[in-house]
Amino acid sequence: MTDTSDDSGRVILGLDAAERAERRREVILDTALEMFATDGVAKTSIEALCQRALVGNKAFYEHFRSKQECYVALLRRCTDRTFSRVVAAMPTGDQSEDAMVRALVGALAHALIDDPRVSIVTFGVAGGLTVQVDKQRRENRRAASKLVISVWEMYNDDLPEAVDSIALAVIGGLFGLIGDELDRVDYSPDPRTVDRLVDHMAEFVLAAGRGMR
């Protein structure tokens, strides 16, 4: 039954006000992913973004105070979805370090390459890096480095004191390999490209692990 007491309480098409607002936010972010990756942040106006998303400017400002804030929210969403894919790919049961690393870096590579727009948003398009964007990217790398450490801990009981810094450097290297490969193939990788990249990424992580031992 639809409650028509006021707009905040009405259910329209099965969605209440909060659910409709969340759907509009996701539509805006979906559109931002396409436009930021294709045209760049600097060349994408809020008005054009709202027109493409079929929402009013008011709806945009209900969720984001600026285009930069929208970009940071999109970056966070891309990061959350990437981490979810990597965690979901973690093998269960007893696995060799090689199998574990290859499964995780493979999931990371595919999460960032299967839809090249995700990599473009994750690694570039800021058009004048701001403190807020730089802070978010550094937070992303620190979070990813903790996952690397958790894998090393499975196979090494005596990690060095500098393991946090080493893991952070490894994540930077992995992101660098992905970004360089996508740039080399003009963001149009084929399956053989991805397979080769995953092999190189896995060897890099495994070499770092061997070096600590």
mmCIF file of N, CA, C and O in Angstrom, residues 59-159:
data_model
loop_
_atom_site.group_PDB
_atom_site.id
_atom_site.type_symbol
_atom_site.label_atom_id
_atom_site.label_comp_id
_atom_site.label_asym_id
_atom_site.label_seq_id
_atom_site.Cartn_x
_atom_site.Cartn_y
_atom_site.Cartn_z
ATOM 1 N N ALA A 59 19.083 17.394 -7.962
ATOM 2 C CA ALA A 59 19.356 16.023 -7.524
ATOM 3 C C ALA A 59 20.853 15.803 -7.352
ATOM 4 O O ALA A 59 21.282 15.118 -6.412
ATOM 5 N N PHE A 60 21.644 16.396 -8.238
ATOM 6 C CA PHE A 60 23.102 16.272 -8.115
ATOM 7 C C PHE A 60 23.566 16.871 -6.795
ATOM 8 O O PHE A 60 24.315 16.236 -6.038
ATOM 9 N N TYR A 61 23.121 18.082 -6.511
ATOM 10 C CA TYR A 61 23.598 18.783 -5.308
ATOM 11 C C TYR A 61 23.007 18.213 -4.011
ATOM 12 O O TYR A 61 23.497 18.533 -2.932
ATOM 13 N N GLU A 62 22.014 17.375 -4.130
ATOM 14 C CA GLU A 62 21.525 16.674 -2.939
ATOM 15 C C GLU A 62 22.543 15.636 -2.465
ATOM 16 O O GLU A 62 22.553 15.259 -1.294
ATOM 17 N N HIS A 63 23.395 15.204 -3.375
ATOM 18 C CA HIS A 63 24.374 14.165 -3.056
ATOM 19 C C HIS A 63 25.819 14.670 -3.034
ATOM 20 O O HIS A 63 26.634 14.166 -2.262
ATOM 21 N N PHE A 64 26.137 15.640 -3.875
ATOM 22 C CA PHE A 64 27.521 16.089 -4.012
ATOM 23 C C PHE A 64 27.575 17.614 -4.010
ATOM 24 O O PHE A 64 26.780 18.273 -4.670
ATOM 25 N N ARG A 65 28.538 18.144 -3.266
ATOM 26 C CA ARG A 65 28.677 19.599 -3.209
ATOM 27 C C ARG A 65 29.406 20.154 -4.416
ATOM 28 O O ARG A 65 29.315 21.352 -4.698
ATOM 29 N N SER A 66 30.136 19.310 -5.137
ATOM 30 C CA SER A 66 30.922 19.770 -6.270
ATOM 31 C C SER A 66 31.220 18.603 -7.192
ATOM 32 O O SER A 66 30.989 17.430 -6.841
ATOM 33 N N LYS A 67 31.740 18.912 -8.359
ATOM 34 C CA LYS A 67 32.145 17.861 -9.297
ATOM 35 C C LYS A 67 33.290 17.047 -8.725
ATOM 36 O O LYS A 67 33.352 15.829 -8.919
ATOM 37 N N GLN A 68 34.189 17.697 -7.993
ATOM 38 C CA GLN A 68 35.297 16.971 -7.377
ATOM 39 C C GLN A 68 34.780 15.963 -6.361
ATOM 40 O O GLN A 68 35.269 14.834 -6.293
ATOM 41 N N GLU A 69 33.788 16.349 -5.575
ATOM 42 C CA GLU A 69 33.238 15.430 -4.581
ATOM 43 C C GLU A 69 32.573 14.240 -5.274
ATOM 44 O O GLU A 69 32.646 13.102 -4.790
ATOM 45 N N CYS A 70 31.951 14.475 -6.410
ATOM 46 C CA CYS A 70 31.359 13.399 -7.195
ATOM 47 C C CYS A 70 32.455 12.456 -7.690
ATOM 48 O O CYS A 70 32.296 11.231 -7.632
ATOM 49 N N TYR A 71 33.561 13.025 -8.145
ATOM 50 C CA TYR A 71 34.672 12.202 -8.621
ATOM 51 C C TYR A 71 35.243 11.339 -7.497
ATOM 52 O O TYR A 71 35.512 10.148 -7.690
ATOM 53 N N VAL A 72 35.414 11.919 -6.322
ATOM 54 C CA VAL A 72 35.944 11.154 -5.188
ATOM 55 C C VAL A 72 34.980 10.033 -4.811
ATOM 56 O O VAL A 72 35.402 8.912 -4.513
ATOM 57 N N ALA A 73 33.680 10.308 -4.835
ATOM 58 C CA ALA A 73 32.691 9.267 -4.538
ATOM 59 C C ALA A 73 32.763 8.141 -5.566
ATOM 60 O O ALA A 73 32.652 6.958 -5.222
ATOM 61 N N LEU A 74 32.949 8.507 -6.827
ATOM 62 C CA LEU A 74 33.084 7.494 -7.878
ATOM 63 C C LEU A 74 34.349 6.680 -7.681
ATOM 64 O O LEU A 74 34.346 5.450 -7.835
ATOM 65 N N LEU A 75 35.430 7.354 -7.317
ATOM 66 C CA LEU A 75 36.690 6.663 -7.048
ATOM 67 C C LEU A 75 36.523 5.669 -5.907
ATOM 68 O O LEU A 75 37.005 4.527 -5.982
ATOM 69 N N ARG A 76 35.823 6.069 -4.864
ATOM 70 C CA ARG A 76 35.579 5.163 -3.733
ATOM 71 C C ARG A 76 34.740 3.967 -4.154
ATOM 72 O O ARG A 76 34.990 2.836 -3.745
ATOM 73 N N ARG A 77 33.728 4.216 -4.985
ATOM 74 C CA ARG A 77 32.880 3.115 -5.435
ATOM 75 C C ARG A 77 33.676 2.125 -6.282
ATOM 76 O O ARG A 77 33.545 0.907 -6.119
ATOM 77 N N CYS A 78 34.499 2.651 -7.182
ATOM 78 C CA CYS A 78 35.344 1.769 -7.996
ATOM 79 C C CYS A 78 36.278 0.951 -7.115
ATOM 80 O O CYS A 78 36.479 -0.254 -7.344
ATOM 81 N N THR A 79 36.844 1.593 -6.108
ATOM 82 C CA THR A 79 37.765 0.908 -5.201
ATOM 83 C C THR A 79 37.047 -0.171 -4.409
ATOM 84 O O THR A 79 37.544 -1.298 -4.284
ATOM 85 N N ASP A 80 35.876 0.143 -3.872
ATOM 86 C CA ASP A 80 35.122 -0.832 -3.086
ATOM 87 C C ASP A 80 34.777 -2.056 -3.928
ATOM 88 O O ASP A 80 34.880 -3.202 -3.466
ATOM 89 N N ARG A 81 34.358 -1.818 -5.155
ATOM 90 C CA ARG A 81 33.981 -2.937 -6.027
ATOM 91 C C ARG A 81 35.210 -3.761 -6.420
ATOM 92 O O ARG A 81 35.125 -4.986 -6.538
ATOM 93 N N THR A 82 36.333 -3.091 -6.613
ATOM 94 C CA THR A 82 37.561 -3.809 -6.938
ATOM 95 C C THR A 82 37.982 -4.699 -5.783
ATOM 96 O O THR A 82 38.296 -5.885 -5.972
ATOM 97 N N PHE A 83 37.991 -4.143 -4.562
ATOM 98 C CA PHE A 83 38.375 -4.935 -3.393
ATOM 99 C C PHE A 83 37.420 -6.109 -3.190
ATOM 100 O O PHE A 83 37.839 -7.202 -2.803
ATOM 101 N N SER A 84 36.136 -5.896 -3.443
ATOM 102 C CA SER A 84 35.168 -6.972 -3.277
ATOM 103 C C SER A 84 35.478 -8.129 -4.220
ATOM 104 O O SER A 84 35.391 -9.310 -3.840
ATOM 105 N N ARG A 85 35.866 -7.809 -5.450
ATOM 106 C CA ARG A 85 36.204 -8.864 -6.410
ATOM 107 C C ARG A 85 37.464 -9.602 -5.989
ATOM 108 O O ARG A 85 37.553 -10.828 -6.126
ATOM 109 N N VAL A 86 38.438 -8.861 -5.470
ATOM 110 C CA VAL A 86 39.689 -9.493 -5.051
ATOM 111 C C VAL A 86 39.440 -10.414 -3.853
ATOM 112 O O VAL A 86 39.908 -11.559 -3.835
ATOM 113 N N VAL A 87 38.712 -9.930 -2.866
ATOM 114 C CA VAL A 87 38.438 -10.743 -1.677
ATOM 115 C C VAL A 87 37.630 -11.984 -2.057
ATOM 116 O O VAL A 87 37.872 -13.084 -1.554
ATOM 117 N N ALA A 88 36.655 -11.820 -2.957
ATOM 118 C CA ALA A 88 35.832 -12.954 -3.370
ATOM 119 C C ALA A 88 36.650 -14.016 -4.099
ATOM 120 O O ALA A 88 36.277 -15.192 -4.114
ATOM 121 N N ALA A 89 37.772 -13.594 -4.700
ATOM 122 C CA ALA A 89 38.608 -14.527 -5.459
ATOM 123 C C ALA A 89 39.603 -15.282 -4.587
ATOM 124 O O ALA A 89 40.296 -16.182 -5.086
ATOM 125 N N MET A 90 39.679 -14.929 -3.297
ATOM 126 C CA MET A 90 40.655 -15.586 -2.425
ATOM 127 C C MET A 90 40.321 -17.063 -2.290
ATOM 128 O O MET A 90 39.222 -17.417 -1.854
ATOM 129 N N PRO A 91 41.236 -17.961 -2.668
ATOM 130 C CA PRO A 91 40.957 -19.401 -2.584
ATOM 131 C C PRO A 91 40.758 -19.842 -1.138
ATOM 132 O O PRO A 91 41.313 -19.260 -0.210
ATOM 133 N N THR A 92 39.949 -20.871 -0.962
ATOM 134 C CA THR A 92 39.729 -21.434 0.367
ATOM 135 C C THR A 92 40.549 -22.710 0.521
ATOM 136 O O THR A 92 40.974 -23.317 -0.461
ATOM 137 N N GLY A 93 40.780 -23.099 1.756
ATOM 138 C CA GLY A 93 41.553 -24.313 2.005
ATOM 139 C C GLY A 93 43.037 -24.074 1.843
ATOM 140 O O GLY A 93 43.505 -22.943 1.655
ATOM 141 N N ASP A 94 43.790 -25.154 1.918
ATOM 142 C CA ASP A 94 45.246 -25.056 1.782
ATOM 143 C C ASP A 94 45.605 -24.780 0.334
ATOM 144 O O ASP A 94 45.251 -25.541 -0.571
ATOM 145 N N GLN A 95 46.313 -23.685 0.132
ATOM 146 C CA GLN A 95 46.744 -23.297 -1.204
ATOM 147 C C GLN A 95 48.222 -22.932 -1.148
ATOM 148 O O GLN A 95 48.709 -22.401 -0.151
ATOM 149 N N SER A 96 48.908 -23.175 -2.242
ATOM 150 C CA SER A 96 50.298 -22.735 -2.316
ATOM 151 C C SER A 96 50.325 -21.220 -2.421
ATOM 152 O O SER A 96 49.338 -20.586 -2.827
ATOM 153 N N GLU A 97 51.445 -20.632 -2.036
ATOM 154 C CA GLU A 97 51.580 -19.182 -2.141
ATOM 155 C C GLU A 97 51.419 -18.742 -3.586
ATOM 156 O O GLU A 97 50.800 -17.712 -3.871
ATOM 157 N N ASP A 98 51.968 -19.519 -4.511
ATOM 158 C CA ASP A 98 51.869 -19.172 -5.928
ATOM 159 C C ASP A 98 50.401 -19.118 -6.361
ATOM 160 O O ASP A 98 49.970 -18.159 -7.025
ATOM 161 N N ALA A 99 49.615 -20.135 -5.979
ATOM 162 C CA ALA A 99 48.200 -20.173 -6.367
ATOM 163 C C ALA A 99 47.427 -19.025 -5.745
ATOM 164 O O ALA A 99 46.571 -18.404 -6.389
ATOM 165 N N MET A 100 47.720 -18.732 -4.478
ATOM 166 C CA MET A 100 47.032 -17.652 -3.786
ATOM 167 C C MET A 100 47.316 -16.308 -4.459
ATOM 168 O O MET A 100 46.397 -15.532 -4.762
ATOM 169 N N VAL A 101 48.586 -16.034 -4.708
ATOM 170 C CA VAL A 101 48.967 -14.750 -5.301
ATOM 171 C C VAL A 101 48.377 -14.605 -6.697
ATOM 172 O O VAL A 101 47.843 -13.549 -7.063
ATOM 173 N N ARG A 102 48.451 -15.659 -7.489
ATOM 174 C CA ARG A 102 47.945 -15.569 -8.866
ATOM 175 C C ARG A 102 46.431 -15.358 -8.889
ATOM 176 O O ARG A 102 45.912 -14.625 -9.739
ATOM 177 N N ALA A 103 45.720 -15.973 -7.949
ATOM 178 C CA ALA A 103 44.275 -15.770 -7.891
ATOM 179 C C ALA A 103 43.933 -14.321 -7.554
ATOM 180 O O ALA A 103 43.050 -13.713 -8.169
ATOM 181 N N LEU A 104 44.657 -13.758 -6.599
ATOM 182 C CA LEU A 104 44.342 -12.403 -6.143
ATOM 183 C C LEU A 104 44.765 -11.337 -7.153
ATOM 184 O O LEU A 104 44.004 -10.405 -7.427
ATOM 185 N N VAL A 105 45.969 -11.463 -7.700
ATOM 186 C CA VAL A 105 46.392 -10.447 -8.668
ATOM 187 C C VAL A 105 45.593 -10.577 -9.959
ATOM 188 O O VAL A 105 45.345 -9.582 -10.656
ATOM 189 N N GLY A 106 45.159 -11.803 -10.273
ATOM 190 C CA GLY A 106 44.306 -11.974 -11.442
ATOM 191 C C GLY A 106 42.976 -11.253 -11.263
ATOM 192 O O GLY A 106 42.492 -10.580 -12.179
ATOM 193 N N ALA A 107 42.401 -11.383 -10.071
ATOM 194 C CA ALA A 107 41.143 -10.688 -9.791
ATOM 195 C C ALA A 107 41.337 -9.175 -9.825
ATOM 196 O O ALA A 107 40.487 -8.439 -10.342
ATOM 197 N N LEU A 108 42.464 -8.711 -9.284
ATOM 198 C CA LEU A 108 42.756 -7.269 -9.301
ATOM 199 C C LEU A 108 42.887 -6.761 -10.729
ATOM 200 O O LEU A 108 42.296 -5.732 -11.090
ATOM 201 N N ALA A 109 43.654 -7.482 -11.542
ATOM 202 C CA ALA A 109 43.857 -7.050 -12.928
ATOM 203 C C ALA A 109 42.533 -7.006 -13.684
ATOM 204 O O ALA A 109 42.227 -6.024 -14.375
ATOM 205 N N HIS A 110 41.721 -8.051 -13.549
ATOM 206 C CA HIS A 110 40.459 -8.087 -14.288
ATOM 207 C C HIS A 110 39.482 -7.028 -13.783
ATOM 208 O O HIS A 110 38.727 -6.447 -14.572
ATOM 209 N N ALA A 111 39.498 -6.762 -12.478
ATOM 210 C CA ALA A 111 38.608 -5.732 -11.939
ATOM 211 C C ALA A 111 38.918 -4.362 -12.521
ATOM 212 O O ALA A 111 38.018 -3.532 -12.694
ATOM 213 N N LEU A 112 40.186 -4.132 -12.836
ATOM 214 C CA LEU A 112 40.599 -2.818 -13.337
ATOM 215 C C LEU A 112 40.701 -2.755 -14.853
ATOM 216 O O LEU A 112 40.772 -1.664 -15.419
ATOM 217 N N ILE A 113 40.696 -3.916 -15.514
ATOM 218 C CA ILE A 113 40.930 -3.930 -16.961
ATOM 219 C C ILE A 113 39.693 -4.338 -17.746
ATOM 220 O O ILE A 113 39.482 -3.852 -18.861
ATOM 221 N N ASP A 114 38.872 -5.216 -17.189
ATOM 222 C CA ASP A 114 37.702 -5.673 -17.948
ATOM 223 C C ASP A 114 36.842 -4.500 -18.399
ATOM 224 O O ASP A 114 36.264 -4.528 -19.488
ATOM 225 N N ASP A 115 36.725 -3.493 -17.545
ATOM 226 C CA ASP A 115 36.058 -2.245 -17.926
ATOM 227 C C ASP A 115 37.110 -1.146 -17.817
ATOM 228 O O ASP A 115 37.341 -0.613 -16.723
ATOM 229 N N PRO A 116 37.789 -0.804 -18.924
ATOM 230 C CA PRO A 116 38.878 0.173 -18.863
ATOM 231 C C PRO A 116 38.485 1.506 -18.248
ATOM 232 O O PRO A 116 39.346 2.239 -17.752
ATOM 233 N N ARG A 117 37.192 1.837 -18.260
ATOM 234 C CA ARG A 117 36.762 3.095 -17.641
ATOM 235 C C ARG A 117 37.122 3.117 -16.161
ATOM 236 O O ARG A 117 37.435 4.187 -15.612
ATOM 237 N N VAL A 118 37.090 1.956 -15.523
ATOM 238 C CA VAL A 118 37.421 1.881 -14.098
ATOM 239 C C VAL A 118 38.877 2.262 -13.874
ATOM 240 O O VAL A 118 39.203 2.999 -12.933
ATOM 241 N N SER A 119 39.763 1.780 -14.735
ATOM 242 C CA SER A 119 41.178 2.129 -14.603
ATOM 243 C C SER A 119 41.420 3.604 -14.874
ATOM 244 O O SER A 119 42.218 4.250 -14.197
ATOM 245 N N ILE A 120 40.723 4.135 -15.868
ATOM 246 C CA ILE A 120 40.903 5.554 -16.193
ATOM 247 C C ILE A 120 40.493 6.412 -15.001
ATOM 248 O O ILE A 120 41.190 7.361 -14.616
ATOM 249 N N VAL A 121 39.376 6.070 -14.384
ATOM 250 C CA VAL A 121 38.903 6.822 -13.221
ATOM 251 C C VAL A 121 39.820 6.601 -12.027
ATOM 252 O O VAL A 121 40.120 7.527 -11.271
ATOM 253 N N THR A 122 40.299 5.366 -11.846
ATOM 254 C CA THR A 122 41.117 5.030 -10.682
ATOM 255 C C THR A 122 42.495 5.674 -10.745
ATOM 256 O O THR A 122 43.005 6.161 -9.734
ATOM 257 N N PHE A 123 43.098 5.693 -11.923
ATOM 258 C CA PHE A 123 44.487 6.143 -12.039
ATOM 259 C C PHE A 123 44.659 7.534 -12.624
ATOM 260 O O PHE A 123 45.731 8.117 -12.535
ATOM 261 N N GLY A 124 43.622 8.066 -13.264
ATOM 262 C CA GLY A 124 43.831 9.342 -13.945
ATOM 263 C C GLY A 124 42.620 10.228 -13.889
ATOM 264 O O GLY A 124 41.856 10.217 -12.926
ATOM 265 N N VAL A 125 42.451 11.026 -14.909
ATOM 266 C CA VAL A 125 41.340 11.931 -15.214
ATOM 267 C C VAL A 125 41.075 13.028 -14.192
ATOM 268 O O VAL A 125 40.157 13.800 -14.363
ATOM 269 N N ALA A 126 41.868 13.136 -13.128
ATOM 270 C CA ALA A 126 41.569 14.164 -12.128
ATOM 271 C C ALA A 126 41.767 15.565 -12.690
ATOM 272 O O ALA A 126 41.097 16.498 -12.279
ATOM 273 N N GLY A 127 42.677 15.710 -13.633
ATOM 274 C CA GLY A 127 42.869 17.004 -14.267
ATOM 275 C C GLY A 127 43.279 18.080 -13.288
ATOM 276 O O GLY A 127 42.596 19.069 -13.114
ATOM 277 N N GLY A 128 44.401 17.905 -12.646
ATOM 278 C CA GLY A 128 44.822 18.822 -11.606
ATOM 279 C C GLY A 128 44.535 18.169 -10.268
ATOM 280 O O GLY A 128 43.491 18.390 -9.659
ATOM 281 N N LEU A 129 45.438 17.316 -9.834
ATOM 282 C CA LEU A 129 45.231 16.508 -8.645
ATOM 283 C C LEU A 129 45.032 17.395 -7.418
ATOM 284 O O LEU A 129 45.850 18.238 -7.105
ATOM 285 N N THR A 130 43.939 17.211 -6.741
ATOM 286 C CA THR A 130 43.656 17.986 -5.542
ATOM 287 C C THR A 130 44.075 17.191 -4.315
ATOM 288 O O THR A 130 44.293 15.984 -4.374
ATOM 289 N N VAL A 131 44.140 17.874 -3.189
ATOM 290 C CA VAL A 131 44.508 17.216 -1.938
ATOM 291 C C VAL A 131 43.508 16.116 -1.608
ATOM 292 O O VAL A 131 43.874 15.023 -1.166
ATOM 293 N N GLN A 132 42.223 16.381 -1.827
ATOM 294 C CA GLN A 132 41.183 15.410 -1.506
ATOM 295 C C GLN A 132 41.329 14.144 -2.351
ATOM 296 O O GLN A 132 41.223 13.024 -1.844
ATOM 297 N N VAL A 133 41.581 14.318 -3.642
ATOM 298 C CA VAL A 133 41.736 13.160 -4.530
ATOM 299 C C VAL A 133 43.000 12.400 -4.183
ATOM 300 O O VAL A 133 43.001 11.167 -4.103
ATOM 301 N N ASP A 134 44.090 13.117 -3.965
ATOM 302 C CA ASP A 134 45.352 12.471 -3.619
ATOM 303 C C ASP A 134 45.216 11.696 -2.311
ATOM 304 O O ASP A 134 45.715 10.574 -2.185
ATOM 305 N N LYS A 135 44.514 12.267 -1.341
ATOM 306 C CA LYS A 135 44.301 11.599 -0.058
ATOM 307 C C LYS A 135 43.525 10.305 -0.245
ATOM 308 O O LYS A 135 43.856 9.268 0.347
ATOM 309 N N GLN A 136 42.478 10.337 -1.076
ATOM 310 C CA GLN A 136 41.684 9.142 -1.310
ATOM 311 C C GLN A 136 42.515 8.050 -1.976
ATOM 312 O O GLN A 136 42.435 6.875 -1.619
ATOM 313 N N ARG A 137 43.339 8.437 -2.934
ATOM 314 C CA ARG A 137 44.163 7.440 -3.622
ATOM 315 C C ARG A 137 45.186 6.821 -2.675
ATOM 316 O O ARG A 137 45.453 5.620 -2.738
ATOM 317 N N ARG A 138 45.741 7.619 -1.794
ATOM 318 C CA ARG A 138 46.693 7.078 -0.825
ATOM 319 C C ARG A 138 45.998 6.139 0.163
ATOM 320 O O ARG A 138 46.551 5.107 0.548
ATOM 321 N N GLU A 139 44.784 6.490 0.555
ATOM 322 C CA GLU A 139 44.015 5.601 1.436
ATOM 323 C C GLU A 139 43.744 4.267 0.738
ATOM 324 O O GLU A 139 43.821 3.197 1.356
ATOM 325 N N ASN A 140 43.439 4.335 -0.554
ATOM 326 C CA ASN A 140 43.197 3.116 -1.319
ATOM 327 C C ASN A 140 44.432 2.223 -1.331
ATOM 328 O O ASN A 140 44.333 0.998 -1.164
ATOM 329 N N ARG A 141 45.595 2.830 -1.505
ATOM 330 C CA ARG A 141 46.831 2.045 -1.560
ATOM 331 C C ARG A 141 47.166 1.438 -0.209
ATOM 332 O O ARG A 141 47.614 0.294 -0.130
ATOM 333 N N ARG A 142 46.917 2.185 0.849
ATOM 334 C CA ARG A 142 47.182 1.630 2.181
ATOM 335 C C ARG A 142 46.253 0.451 2.469
ATOM 336 O O ARG A 142 46.671 -0.558 3.046
ATOM 337 N N ALA A 143 44.987 0.578 2.064
ATOM 338 C CA ALA A 143 44.040 -0.520 2.281
ATOM 339 C C ALA A 143 44.460 -1.745 1.480
ATOM 340 O O ALA A 143 44.404 -2.879 1.979
ATOM 341 N N ALA A 144 44.879 -1.540 0.243
ATOM 342 C CA ALA A 144 45.309 -2.664 -0.591
ATOM 343 C C ALA A 144 46.578 -3.307 -0.041
ATOM 344 O O ALA A 144 46.752 -4.528 -0.107
ATOM 345 N N SER A 145 47.472 -2.486 0.528
ATOM 346 C CA SER A 145 48.719 -3.035 1.061
ATOM 347 C C SER A 145 48.455 -3.959 2.251
ATOM 348 O O SER A 145 49.194 -4.922 2.472
ATOM 349 N N LYS A 146 47.382 -3.700 3.004
ATOM 350 C CA LYS A 146 47.046 -4.569 4.137
ATOM 351 C C LYS A 146 46.649 -5.961 3.656
ATOM 352 O O LYS A 146 46.929 -6.969 4.315
ATOM 353 N N LEU A 147 46.000 -6.014 2.490
ATOM 354 C CA LEU A 147 45.644 -7.317 1.926
ATOM 355 C C LEU A 147 46.904 -8.079 1.519
ATOM 356 O O LEU A 147 47.008 -9.289 1.728
ATOM 357 N N VAL A 148 47.879 -7.370 0.949
ATOM 358 C CA VAL A 148 49.144 -7.996 0.577
ATOM 359 C C VAL A 148 49.834 -8.571 1.813
ATOM 360 O O VAL A 148 50.320 -9.712 1.809
ATOM 361 N N ILE A 149 49.842 -7.796 2.883
ATOM 362 C CA ILE A 149 50.482 -8.260 4.125
ATOM 363 C C ILE A 149 49.762 -9.498 4.660
ATOM 364 O O ILE A 149 50.402 -10.445 5.126
ATOM 365 N N SER A 150 48.434 -9.508 4.585
ATOM 366 C CA SER A 150 47.685 -10.660 5.101
ATOM 367 C C SER A 150 48.044 -11.930 4.333
ATOM 368 O O SER A 150 48.081 -13.023 4.914
ATOM 369 N N VAL A 151 48.321 -11.802 3.055
ATOM 370 C CA VAL A 151 48.741 -12.966 2.263
ATOM 371 C C VAL A 151 50.147 -13.390 2.663
ATOM 372 O O VAL A 151 50.423 -14.580 2.865
ATOM 373 N N TRP A 152 51.055 -12.441 2.804
ATOM 374 C CA TRP A 152 52.432 -12.773 3.214
ATOM 375 C C TRP A 152 52.430 -13.471 4.573
ATOM 376 O O TRP A 152 53.222 -14.387 4.803
ATOM 377 N N GLU A 153 51.552 -13.030 5.470
ATOM 378 C CA GLU A 153 51.508 -13.626 6.806
ATOM 379 C C GLU A 153 51.108 -15.094 6.773
ATOM 380 O O GLU A 153 51.439 -15.860 7.686
ATOM 381 N N MET A 154 50.393 -15.502 5.735
ATOM 382 C CA MET A 154 49.995 -16.906 5.610
ATOM 383 C C MET A 154 51.188 -17.826 5.361
ATOM 384 O O MET A 154 51.146 -19.009 5.697
ATOM 385 N N TYR A 155 52.241 -17.253 4.770
ATOM 386 C CA TYR A 155 53.356 -18.094 4.326
ATOM 387 C C TYR A 155 54.693 -17.683 4.934
ATOM 388 O O TYR A 155 55.727 -18.239 4.592
ATOM 389 N N ASN A 156 54.677 -16.717 5.837
ATOM 390 C CA ASN A 156 55.918 -16.221 6.420
ATOM 391 C C ASN A 156 55.655 -15.823 7.868
ATOM 392 O O ASN A 156 54.868 -14.913 8.136
ATOM 393 N N ASP A 157 56.311 -16.498 8.797
ATOM 394 C CA ASP A 157 56.114 -16.217 10.222
ATOM 395 C C ASP A 157 57.028 -15.112 10.750
ATOM 396 O O ASP A 157 56.904 -14.720 11.913
ATOM 397 N N ASP A 158 57.927 -14.640 9.938
ATOM 398 C CA ASP A 158 58.906 -13.667 10.414
ATOM 399 C C ASP A 158 59.049 -12.533 9.407
ATOM 400 O O ASP A 158 60.061 -12.411 8.718
ATOM 401 N N LEU A 159 58.017 -11.707 9.304
ATOM 402 C CA LEU A 159 58.053 -10.581 8.375
ATOM 403 C C LEU A 159 58.936 -9.469 8.931
ATOM 404 O O LEU A 159 58.979 -9.265 10.145
#
